[in-house]
XYZ file of C-alpha atoms in Angstrom:
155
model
C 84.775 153.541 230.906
C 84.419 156.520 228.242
C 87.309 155.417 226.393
C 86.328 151.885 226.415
C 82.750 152.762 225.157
C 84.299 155.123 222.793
C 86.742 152.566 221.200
C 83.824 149.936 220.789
C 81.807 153.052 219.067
C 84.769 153.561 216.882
C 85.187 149.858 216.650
C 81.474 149.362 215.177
C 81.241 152.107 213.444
C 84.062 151.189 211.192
C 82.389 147.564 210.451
C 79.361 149.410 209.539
C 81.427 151.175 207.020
C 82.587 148.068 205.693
C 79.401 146.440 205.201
C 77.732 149.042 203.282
C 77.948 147.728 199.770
C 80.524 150.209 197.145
C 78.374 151.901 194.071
C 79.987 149.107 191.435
C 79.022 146.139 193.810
C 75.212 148.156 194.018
C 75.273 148.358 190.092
C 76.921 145.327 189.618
C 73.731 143.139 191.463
C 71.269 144.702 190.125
C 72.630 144.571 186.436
C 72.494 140.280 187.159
C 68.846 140.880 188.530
C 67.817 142.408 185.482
C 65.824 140.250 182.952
C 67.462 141.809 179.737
C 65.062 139.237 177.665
C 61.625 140.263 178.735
C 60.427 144.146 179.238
C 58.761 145.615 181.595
C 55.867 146.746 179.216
C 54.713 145.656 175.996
C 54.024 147.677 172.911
C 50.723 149.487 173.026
C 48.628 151.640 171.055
C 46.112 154.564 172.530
C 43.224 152.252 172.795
C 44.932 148.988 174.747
C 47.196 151.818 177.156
C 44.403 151.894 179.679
C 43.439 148.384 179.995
C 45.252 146.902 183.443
C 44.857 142.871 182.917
C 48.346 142.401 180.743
C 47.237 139.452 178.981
C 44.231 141.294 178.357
C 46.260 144.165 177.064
C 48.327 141.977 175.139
C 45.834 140.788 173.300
C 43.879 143.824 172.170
C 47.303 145.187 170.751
C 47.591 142.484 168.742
C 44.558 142.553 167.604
C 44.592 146.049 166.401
C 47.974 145.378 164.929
C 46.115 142.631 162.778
C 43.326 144.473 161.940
C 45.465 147.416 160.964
C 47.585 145.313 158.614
C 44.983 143.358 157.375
C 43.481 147.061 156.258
C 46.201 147.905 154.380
C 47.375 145.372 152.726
C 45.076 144.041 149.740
C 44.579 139.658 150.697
C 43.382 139.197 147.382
C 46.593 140.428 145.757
C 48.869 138.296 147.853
C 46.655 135.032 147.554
C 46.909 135.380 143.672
C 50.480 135.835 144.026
C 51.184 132.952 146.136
C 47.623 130.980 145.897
C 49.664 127.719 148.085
C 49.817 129.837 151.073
C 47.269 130.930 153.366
C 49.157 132.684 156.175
C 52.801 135.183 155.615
C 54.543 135.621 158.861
C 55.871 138.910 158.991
C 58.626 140.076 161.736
C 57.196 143.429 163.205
C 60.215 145.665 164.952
C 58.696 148.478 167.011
C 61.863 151.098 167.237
C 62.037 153.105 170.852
C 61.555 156.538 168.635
C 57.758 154.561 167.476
C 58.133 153.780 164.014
C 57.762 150.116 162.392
C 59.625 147.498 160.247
C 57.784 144.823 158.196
C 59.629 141.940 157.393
C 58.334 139.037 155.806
C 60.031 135.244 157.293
C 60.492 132.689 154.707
C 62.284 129.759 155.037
C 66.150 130.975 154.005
C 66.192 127.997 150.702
C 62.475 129.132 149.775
C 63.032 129.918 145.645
C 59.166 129.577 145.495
C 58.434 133.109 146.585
C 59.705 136.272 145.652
C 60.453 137.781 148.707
C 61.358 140.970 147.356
C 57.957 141.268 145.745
C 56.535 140.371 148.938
C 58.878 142.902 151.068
C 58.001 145.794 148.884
C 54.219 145.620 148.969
C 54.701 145.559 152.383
C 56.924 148.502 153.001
C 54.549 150.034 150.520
C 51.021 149.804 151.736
C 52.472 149.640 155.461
C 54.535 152.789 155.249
C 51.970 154.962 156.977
C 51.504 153.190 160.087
C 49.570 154.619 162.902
C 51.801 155.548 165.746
C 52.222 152.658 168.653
C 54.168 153.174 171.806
C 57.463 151.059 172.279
C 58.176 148.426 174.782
C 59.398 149.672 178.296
C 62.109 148.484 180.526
C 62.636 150.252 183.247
C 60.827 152.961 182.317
C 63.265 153.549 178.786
C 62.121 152.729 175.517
C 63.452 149.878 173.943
C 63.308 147.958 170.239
C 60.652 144.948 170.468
C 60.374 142.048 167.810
C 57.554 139.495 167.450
C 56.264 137.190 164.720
C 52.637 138.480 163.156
C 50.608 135.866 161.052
C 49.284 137.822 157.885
C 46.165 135.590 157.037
C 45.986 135.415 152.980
C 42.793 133.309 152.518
C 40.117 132.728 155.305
C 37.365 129.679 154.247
């Protein structure tokens, strides 16, 4: 009866063995449950960090980021250059290591503007950016892109 007992032990145990998933098969699921579009927490600066509500948070960081651009660059300048526009979209890139890119979007056939006018007032009065915190995922750092409207003329 032992050895009977003992064999179906043996027997069990080594269909346990095979059921427990390998490392790679572990890693492997969990890298095709990963959302590798959206991350786990947004940008933020020191005064949205605490707030809990994430569209709430959301919000107030883009606010700041608006106000903070709207600061530094000079509206009036921009609306003389380009008096036909009202609004620039500019393509903000928050880096993991904190710092900032400012891109301006045009349309790729727009002759109208001169984007490199545009791009270097930009990088100019924007090069002193107060420091925001990167996106999360998982706890890492990671780059995060979004689309700011730069309001030239408000009637």
């Amino acid at each position: 009866m032992r050895k009977i007992s003992l064999l179906f032990l043996l027997f069990a145990s080594c269909q346990y063995i095979e059921r427990v998933p390998s490392k790679e098969q572990l890693l492997q699921e969990e890298m095709k449950s990963i959302d590798w579009d959206q991350v786990d927490a947004l940008p933020s600066v020191a005064g949205c960090d605490t707030i809990k509500d994430l569209a709430v948070q959301k919000n107030c960081f883009f606010e700041y980021l608006s106000r903070q651009v709207q600061m530094r660059l000079d509206p009036e300048s921009l609306a003389e250059l380009y008096p036909e526009r009202d609004t620039i979209e500019v393509k903000v890139t928050v880096f993991p290591d904190s710092h900032l890119s400012f891109e301006p979007q045009f349309a790729k056939d727009s002759t109208a503007y001169d984007t490199a006018k545009i791009d270097s007032i930009l990088r100019t009065r924007l090069a002193d950016f107060p420091k925001i915190n990167p996106a999360l995922k998982r706890g890492v750092p990671v780059k995060s892109q979004f689309i700011l409207p730069v309001i030239l003329k408000s009637e």
